[in-house]
Amino acid sequence: MRMPVDAELELIKWHVIYPFLLDVLQDNMDITFNSNMRFRELFVCHMEMLMDKVSQEQVIVRKHLRTAGIKVFDAEWNKTEIRVGYLCR
């Protein structure tokens, strides 16, 4: 088994970050939709577009990880850190 190179570590990092980012965007979209803000529909529409782009990027990252033979598992997080296990080839 070999250690991943910097580019592969970057893929692992984004593989972990994208789900959190999608959760934050969804929460913000729900709050904005239920608010009395002016132009809230516009903000919600932009957040939906952003979520679509993040989801597309997430698919690309997963594809690259699969091609590189890297599996990510056991994500644990607390207020200060995120720990992830991964298997590289």
mmCIF file of N, CA and C in Angstrom:
data_model
loop_
_atom_site.group_PDB
_atom_site.id
_atom_site.type_symbol
_atom_site.label_atom_id
_atom_site.label_comp_id
_atom_site.label_asym_id
_atom_site.label_seq_id
_atom_site.Cartn_x
_atom_site.Cartn_y
_atom_site.Cartn_z
ATOM 1 N N MET A 1 0.850 -1.169 0.000
ATOM 2 C CA MET A 1 0.000 0.000 0.000
ATOM 3 C C MET A 1 0.902 1.240 0.000
ATOM 4 N N ARG A 2 0.558 2.223 -0.810
ATOM 5 C CA ARG A 2 1.377 3.426 -0.878
ATOM 6 C C ARG A 2 0.600 4.627 -0.348
ATOM 7 N N MET A 3 1.318 5.677 -0.005
ATOM 8 C CA MET A 3 0.712 6.905 0.492
ATOM 9 C C MET A 3 0.208 7.730 -0.692
ATOM 10 N N PRO A 4 -0.909 8.418 -0.513
ATOM 11 C CA PRO A 4 -1.419 9.244 -1.612
ATOM 12 C C PRO A 4 -0.550 10.489 -1.806
ATOM 13 N N VAL A 5 -0.480 10.945 -3.044
ATOM 14 C CA VAL A 5 0.252 12.170 -3.351
ATOM 15 C C VAL A 5 -0.622 13.373 -3.002
ATOM 16 N N ASP A 6 -0.061 14.563 -3.094
ATOM 17 C CA ASP A 6 -0.782 15.779 -2.697
ATOM 18 C C ASP A 6 -2.108 15.952 -3.436
ATOM 19 N N ALA A 7 -2.122 15.677 -4.732
ATOM 20 C CA ALA A 7 -3.356 15.828 -5.507
ATOM 21 C C ALA A 7 -4.427 14.862 -5.010
ATOM 22 N N GLU A 8 -4.032 13.664 -4.633
ATOM 23 C CA GLU A 8 -4.995 12.688 -4.120
ATOM 24 C C GLU A 8 -5.496 13.086 -2.739
ATOM 25 N N LEU A 9 -4.623 13.638 -1.911
ATOM 26 C CA LEU A 9 -5.060 14.138 -0.600
ATOM 27 C C LEU A 9 -6.064 15.274 -0.758
ATOM 28 N N GLU A 10 -5.856 16.094 -1.770
ATOM 29 C CA GLU A 10 -6.800 17.180 -2.066
ATOM 30 C C GLU A 10 -8.169 16.605 -2.452
ATOM 31 N N LEU A 11 -8.177 15.552 -3.237
ATOM 32 C CA LEU A 11 -9.439 14.893 -3.605
ATOM 33 C C LEU A 11 -10.136 14.330 -2.366
ATOM 34 N N ILE A 12 -9.373 13.714 -1.480
ATOM 35 C CA ILE A 12 -9.945 13.171 -0.246
ATOM 36 C C ILE A 12 -10.563 14.301 0.584
ATOM 37 N N LYS A 13 -9.849 15.418 0.672
ATOM 38 C CA LYS A 13 -10.350 16.562 1.442
ATOM 39 C C LYS A 13 -11.687 17.049 0.877
ATOM 40 N N TRP A 14 -11.760 17.220 -0.443
ATOM 41 C CA TRP A 14 -13.002 17.711 -1.041
ATOM 42 C C TRP A 14 -14.120 16.679 -0.944
ATOM 43 N N HIS A 15 -13.763 15.411 -0.984
ATOM 44 C CA HIS A 15 -14.772 14.354 -0.822
ATOM 45 C C HIS A 15 -15.457 14.471 0.541
ATOM 46 N N VAL A 16 -14.723 14.905 1.536
ATOM 47 C CA VAL A 16 -15.272 15.071 2.883
ATOM 48 C C VAL A 16 -16.000 16.407 3.029
ATOM 49 N N ILE A 17 -15.492 17.448 2.395
ATOM 50 C CA ILE A 17 -16.058 18.791 2.562
ATOM 51 C C ILE A 17 -17.377 18.970 1.819
ATOM 52 N N TYR A 18 -17.515 18.415 0.639
ATOM 53 C CA TYR A 18 -18.716 18.651 -0.168
ATOM 54 C C TYR A 18 -20.023 18.279 0.538
ATOM 55 N N PRO A 19 -20.131 17.146 1.221
ATOM 56 C CA PRO A 19 -21.388 16.864 1.921
ATOM 57 C C PRO A 19 -21.724 17.909 3.001
ATOM 58 N N PHE A 20 -20.706 18.381 3.726
ATOM 59 C CA PHE A 20 -20.940 19.428 4.718
ATOM 60 C C PHE A 20 -21.416 20.708 4.042
ATOM 61 N N LEU A 21 -20.797 21.050 2.930
ATOM 62 C CA LEU A 21 -21.180 22.243 2.197
ATOM 63 C C LEU A 21 -22.621 22.142 1.703
ATOM 64 N N LEU A 22 -23.010 20.988 1.212
ATOM 65 C CA LEU A 22 -24.388 20.797 0.762
ATOM 66 C C LEU A 22 -25.374 20.937 1.918
ATOM 67 N N ASP A 23 -25.017 20.409 3.083
ATOM 68 C CA ASP A 23 -25.881 20.549 4.263
ATOM 69 C C ASP A 23 -26.051 22.013 4.659
ATOM 70 N N VAL A 24 -24.960 22.762 4.661
ATOM 71 C CA VAL A 24 -25.020 24.185 5.023
ATOM 72 C C VAL A 24 -25.868 24.949 4.022
ATOM 73 N N LEU A 25 -25.670 24.683 2.738
ATOM 74 C CA LEU A 25 -26.472 25.360 1.718
ATOM 75 C C LEU A 25 -27.952 25.027 1.860
ATOM 76 N N GLN A 26 -28.263 23.765 2.138
ATOM 77 C CA GLN A 26 -29.658 23.368 2.313
ATOM 78 C C GLN A 26 -30.284 24.074 3.517
ATOM 79 N N ASP A 27 -29.557 24.129 4.627
ATOM 80 C CA ASP A 27 -30.060 24.825 5.821
ATOM 81 C C ASP A 27 -30.299 26.300 5.527
ATOM 82 N N ASN A 28 -29.346 26.944 4.862
ATOM 83 C CA ASN A 28 -29.500 28.351 4.528
ATOM 84 C C ASN A 28 -30.652 28.583 3.558
ATOM 85 N N MET A 29 -30.820 27.658 2.628
ATOM 86 C CA MET A 29 -31.915 27.773 1.678
ATOM 87 C C MET A 29 -33.257 27.669 2.392
ATOM 88 N N ASP A 30 -33.368 26.743 3.337
ATOM 89 C CA ASP A 30 -34.610 26.592 4.104
ATOM 90 C C ASP A 30 -34.904 27.840 4.934
ATOM 91 N N ILE A 31 -33.883 28.368 5.586
ATOM 92 C CA ILE A 31 -34.062 29.576 6.399
ATOM 93 C C ILE A 31 -34.477 30.755 5.521
ATOM 94 N N THR A 32 -33.815 30.902 4.391
ATOM 95 C CA THR A 32 -34.126 32.009 3.483
ATOM 96 C C THR A 32 -35.531 31.865 2.922
ATOM 97 N N PHE A 33 -35.912 30.659 2.541
ATOM 98 C CA PHE A 33 -37.238 30.430 1.964
ATOM 99 C C PHE A 33 -38.340 30.763 2.962
ATOM 100 N N ASN A 34 -38.116 30.469 4.233
ATOM 101 C CA ASN A 34 -39.135 30.711 5.259
ATOM 102 C C ASN A 34 -39.048 32.097 5.881
ATOM 103 N N SER A 35 -38.188 32.947 5.353
ATOM 104 C CA SER A 35 -38.034 34.295 5.908
ATOM 105 C C SER A 35 -38.935 35.284 5.167
ATOM 106 N N ASN A 36 -38.899 36.513 5.630
ATOM 107 C CA ASN A 36 -39.664 37.578 4.984
ATOM 108 C C ASN A 36 -38.757 38.481 4.152
ATOM 109 N N MET A 37 -37.616 37.977 3.759
ATOM 110 C CA MET A 37 -36.656 38.761 2.984
ATOM 111 C C MET A 37 -37.233 39.147 1.627
ATOM 112 N N ARG A 38 -36.806 40.315 1.185
ATOM 113 C CA ARG A 38 -37.142 40.671 -0.184
ATOM 114 C C ARG A 38 -36.252 39.838 -1.100
ATOM 115 N N PHE A 39 -36.758 39.481 -2.239
ATOM 116 C CA PHE A 39 -36.024 38.703 -3.239
ATOM 117 C C PHE A 39 -35.590 37.334 -2.724
ATOM 118 N N ARG A 40 -36.310 36.786 -1.769
ATOM 119 C CA ARG A 40 -35.890 35.492 -1.221
ATOM 120 C C ARG A 40 -35.918 34.403 -2.279
ATOM 121 N N GLU A 41 -36.858 34.491 -3.234
ATOM 122 C CA GLU A 41 -36.912 33.495 -4.302
ATOM 123 C C GLU A 41 -35.637 33.531 -5.139
ATOM 124 N N LEU A 42 -35.118 34.726 -5.347
ATOM 125 C CA LEU A 42 -33.869 34.873 -6.097
ATOM 126 C C LEU A 42 -32.700 34.225 -5.346
ATOM 127 N N PHE A 43 -32.621 34.470 -4.034
ATOM 128 C CA PHE A 43 -31.556 33.862 -3.231
ATOM 129 C C PHE A 43 -31.680 32.341 -3.217
ATOM 130 N N VAL A 44 -32.896 31.857 -3.073
ATOM 131 C CA VAL A 44 -33.109 30.408 -3.059
ATOM 132 C C VAL A 44 -32.715 29.805 -4.405
ATOM 133 N N CYS A 45 -33.059 30.479 -5.479
ATOM 134 C CA CYS A 45 -32.699 30.000 -6.815
ATOM 135 C C CYS A 45 -31.177 29.920 -6.975
ATOM 136 N N HIS A 46 -30.474 30.931 -6.500
ATOM 137 C CA HIS A 46 -29.008 30.916 -6.596
ATOM 138 C C HIS A 46 -28.403 29.825 -5.717
ATOM 139 N N MET A 47 -28.975 29.607 -4.549
ATOM 140 C CA MET A 47 -28.464 28.527 -3.698
ATOM 141 C C MET A 47 -28.710 27.173 -4.332
ATOM 142 N N GLU A 48 -29.841 27.008 -5.006
ATOM 143 C CA GLU A 48 -30.113 25.747 -5.707
ATOM 144 C C GLU A 48 -29.099 25.529 -6.829
ATOM 145 N N MET A 49 -28.789 26.593 -7.567
ATOM 146 C CA MET A 49 -27.786 26.474 -8.632
ATOM 147 C C MET A 49 -26.424 26.126 -8.057
ATOM 148 N N LEU A 50 -26.084 26.742 -6.937
ATOM 149 C CA LEU A 50 -24.810 26.450 -6.280
ATOM 150 C C LEU A 50 -24.766 25.010 -5.791
ATOM 151 N N MET A 51 -25.877 24.531 -5.242
ATOM 152 C CA MET A 51 -25.947 23.138 -4.793
ATOM 153 C C MET A 51 -25.779 22.180 -5.967
ATOM 154 N N ASP A 52 -26.361 22.524 -7.117
ATOM 155 C CA ASP A 52 -26.195 21.687 -8.312
ATOM 156 C C ASP A 52 -24.732 21.620 -8.735
ATOM 157 N N LYS A 53 -24.046 22.762 -8.709
ATOM 158 C CA LYS A 53 -22.625 22.787 -9.088
ATOM 159 C C LYS A 53 -21.776 21.981 -8.106
ATOM 160 N N VAL A 54 -22.068 22.109 -6.816
ATOM 161 C CA VAL A 54 -21.333 21.340 -5.810
ATOM 162 C C VAL A 54 -21.578 19.846 -6.019
ATOM 163 N N SER A 55 -22.816 19.476 -6.316
ATOM 164 C CA SER A 55 -23.134 18.061 -6.556
ATOM 165 C C SER A 55 -22.390 17.531 -7.779
ATOM 166 N N GLN A 56 -22.294 18.348 -8.827
ATOM 167 C CA GLN A 56 -21.549 17.938 -10.018
ATOM 168 C C GLN A 56 -20.069 17.745 -9.693
ATOM 169 N N GLU A 57 -19.515 18.665 -8.923
ATOM 170 C CA GLU A 57 -18.114 18.543 -8.516
ATOM 171 C C GLU A 57 -17.900 17.304 -7.651
ATOM 172 N N GLN A 58 -18.888 17.013 -6.803
ATOM 173 C CA GLN A 58 -18.796 15.841 -5.933
ATOM 174 C C GLN A 58 -18.726 14.561 -6.769
ATOM 175 N N VAL A 59 -19.503 14.500 -7.821
ATOM 176 C CA VAL A 59 -19.481 13.331 -8.710
ATOM 177 C C VAL A 59 -18.107 13.199 -9.370
ATOM 178 N N ILE A 60 -17.544 14.313 -9.799
ATOM 179 C CA ILE A 60 -16.221 14.290 -10.442
ATOM 180 C C ILE A 60 -15.154 13.810 -9.457
ATOM 181 N N VAL A 61 -15.207 14.304 -8.228
ATOM 182 C CA VAL A 61 -14.228 13.894 -7.212
ATOM 183 C C VAL A 61 -14.353 12.399 -6.934
ATOM 184 N N ARG A 62 -15.580 11.905 -6.794
ATOM 185 C CA ARG A 62 -15.781 10.469 -6.553
ATOM 186 C C ARG A 62 -15.212 9.638 -7.700
ATOM 187 N N LYS A 63 -15.417 10.108 -8.929
ATOM 188 C CA LYS A 63 -14.907 9.391 -10.096
ATOM 189 C C LYS A 63 -13.382 9.335 -10.066
ATOM 190 N N HIS A 64 -12.743 10.461 -9.745
ATOM 191 C CA HIS A 64 -11.280 10.486 -9.672
ATOM 192 C C HIS A 64 -10.763 9.581 -8.548
ATOM 193 N N LEU A 65 -11.452 9.585 -7.420
ATOM 194 C CA LEU A 65 -11.036 8.713 -6.315
ATOM 195 C C LEU A 65 -11.158 7.243 -6.712
ATOM 196 N N ARG A 66 -12.248 6.911 -7.376
ATOM 197 C CA ARG A 66 -12.448 5.529 -7.806
ATOM 198 C C ARG A 66 -11.368 5.128 -8.813
ATOM 199 N N THR A 67 -11.042 6.028 -9.742
ATOM 200 C CA THR A 67 -10.002 5.759 -10.736
ATOM 201 C C THR A 67 -8.636 5.575 -10.076
ATOM 202 N N ALA A 68 -8.375 6.372 -9.021
ATOM 203 C CA ALA A 68 -7.092 6.292 -8.322
ATOM 204 C C ALA A 68 -7.036 5.120 -7.347
ATOM 205 N N GLY A 69 -8.151 4.436 -7.142
ATOM 206 C CA GLY A 69 -8.172 3.294 -6.240
ATOM 207 C C GLY A 69 -8.173 3.698 -4.774
ATOM 208 N N ILE A 70 -8.784 4.833 -4.454
ATOM 209 C CA ILE A 70 -8.823 5.336 -3.083
ATOM 210 C C ILE A 70 -10.239 5.205 -2.534
ATOM 211 N N LYS A 71 -10.333 4.642 -1.341
ATOM 212 C CA LYS A 71 -11.623 4.522 -0.659
ATOM 213 C C LYS A 71 -11.581 5.351 0.613
ATOM 214 N N VAL A 72 -12.628 6.143 0.828
ATOM 215 C CA VAL A 72 -12.722 7.004 2.007
ATOM 216 C C VAL A 72 -13.808 6.433 2.910
ATOM 217 N N PHE A 73 -13.518 6.353 4.227
ATOM 218 C CA PHE A 73 -14.481 5.785 5.166
ATOM 219 C C PHE A 73 -14.274 6.379 6.554
ATOM 220 N N ASP A 74 -15.158 6.081 7.451
ATOM 221 C CA ASP A 74 -15.068 6.463 8.872
ATOM 222 C C ASP A 74 -14.836 7.952 9.106
ATOM 223 N N ALA A 75 -15.715 8.783 8.589
ATOM 224 C CA ALA A 75 -15.608 10.224 8.856
ATOM 225 C C ALA A 75 -16.148 10.513 10.254
ATOM 226 N N GLU A 76 -15.330 11.150 11.062
ATOM 227 C CA GLU A 76 -15.725 11.576 12.407
ATOM 228 C C GLU A 76 -15.440 13.065 12.512
ATOM 229 N N TRP A 77 -16.343 13.802 13.127
ATOM 230 C CA TRP A 77 -16.089 15.228 13.265
ATOM 231 C C TRP A 77 -16.563 15.729 14.613
ATOM 232 N N ASN A 78 -15.937 16.816 15.032
ATOM 233 C CA ASN A 78 -16.376 17.551 16.211
ATOM 234 C C ASN A 78 -16.258 19.033 15.878
ATOM 235 N N LYS A 79 -16.287 19.890 16.862
ATOM 236 C CA LYS A 79 -16.294 21.326 16.580
ATOM 237 C C LYS A 79 -14.972 21.833 16.015
ATOM 238 N N THR A 80 -13.894 21.128 16.224
ATOM 239 C CA THR A 80 -12.591 21.643 15.811
ATOM 240 C C THR A 80 -11.904 20.859 14.704
ATOM 241 N N GLU A 81 -12.348 19.630 14.440
ATOM 242 C CA GLU A 81 -11.634 18.842 13.440
ATOM 243 C C GLU A 81 -12.523 17.790 12.808
ATOM 244 N N ILE A 82 -12.056 17.322 11.663
ATOM 245 C CA ILE A 82 -12.684 16.205 10.959
ATOM 246 C C ILE A 82 -11.612 15.163 10.747
ATOM 247 N N ARG A 83 -11.892 13.935 11.162
ATOM 248 C CA ARG A 83 -10.952 12.827 10.967
ATOM 249 C C ARG A 83 -11.580 11.834 9.997
ATOM 250 N N VAL A 84 -10.756 11.380 9.052
ATOM 251 C CA VAL A 84 -11.257 10.485 8.011
ATOM 252 C C VAL A 84 -10.246 9.369 7.811
ATOM 253 N N GLY A 85 -10.763 8.180 7.615
ATOM 254 C CA GLY A 85 -9.913 7.066 7.229
ATOM 255 C C GLY A 85 -9.992 6.879 5.731
ATOM 256 N N TYR A 86 -8.897 6.475 5.136
ATOM 257 C CA TYR A 86 -8.900 6.206 3.702
ATOM 258 C C TYR A 86 -7.932 5.080 3.407
ATOM 259 N N LEU A 87 -8.209 4.396 2.318
ATOM 260 C CA LEU A 87 -7.380 3.287 1.861
ATOM 261 C C LEU A 87 -6.910 3.622 0.454
ATOM 262 N N CYS A 88 -5.629 3.638 0.271
ATOM 263 C CA CYS A 88 -5.045 4.017 -1.015
ATOM 264 C C CYS A 88 -4.440 2.767 -1.669
ATOM 265 N N ARG A 89 -5.088 2.288 -2.673
ATOM 266 C CA ARG A 89 -4.668 1.097 -3.423
ATOM 267 C C ARG A 89 -4.307 -0.029 -2.493
#
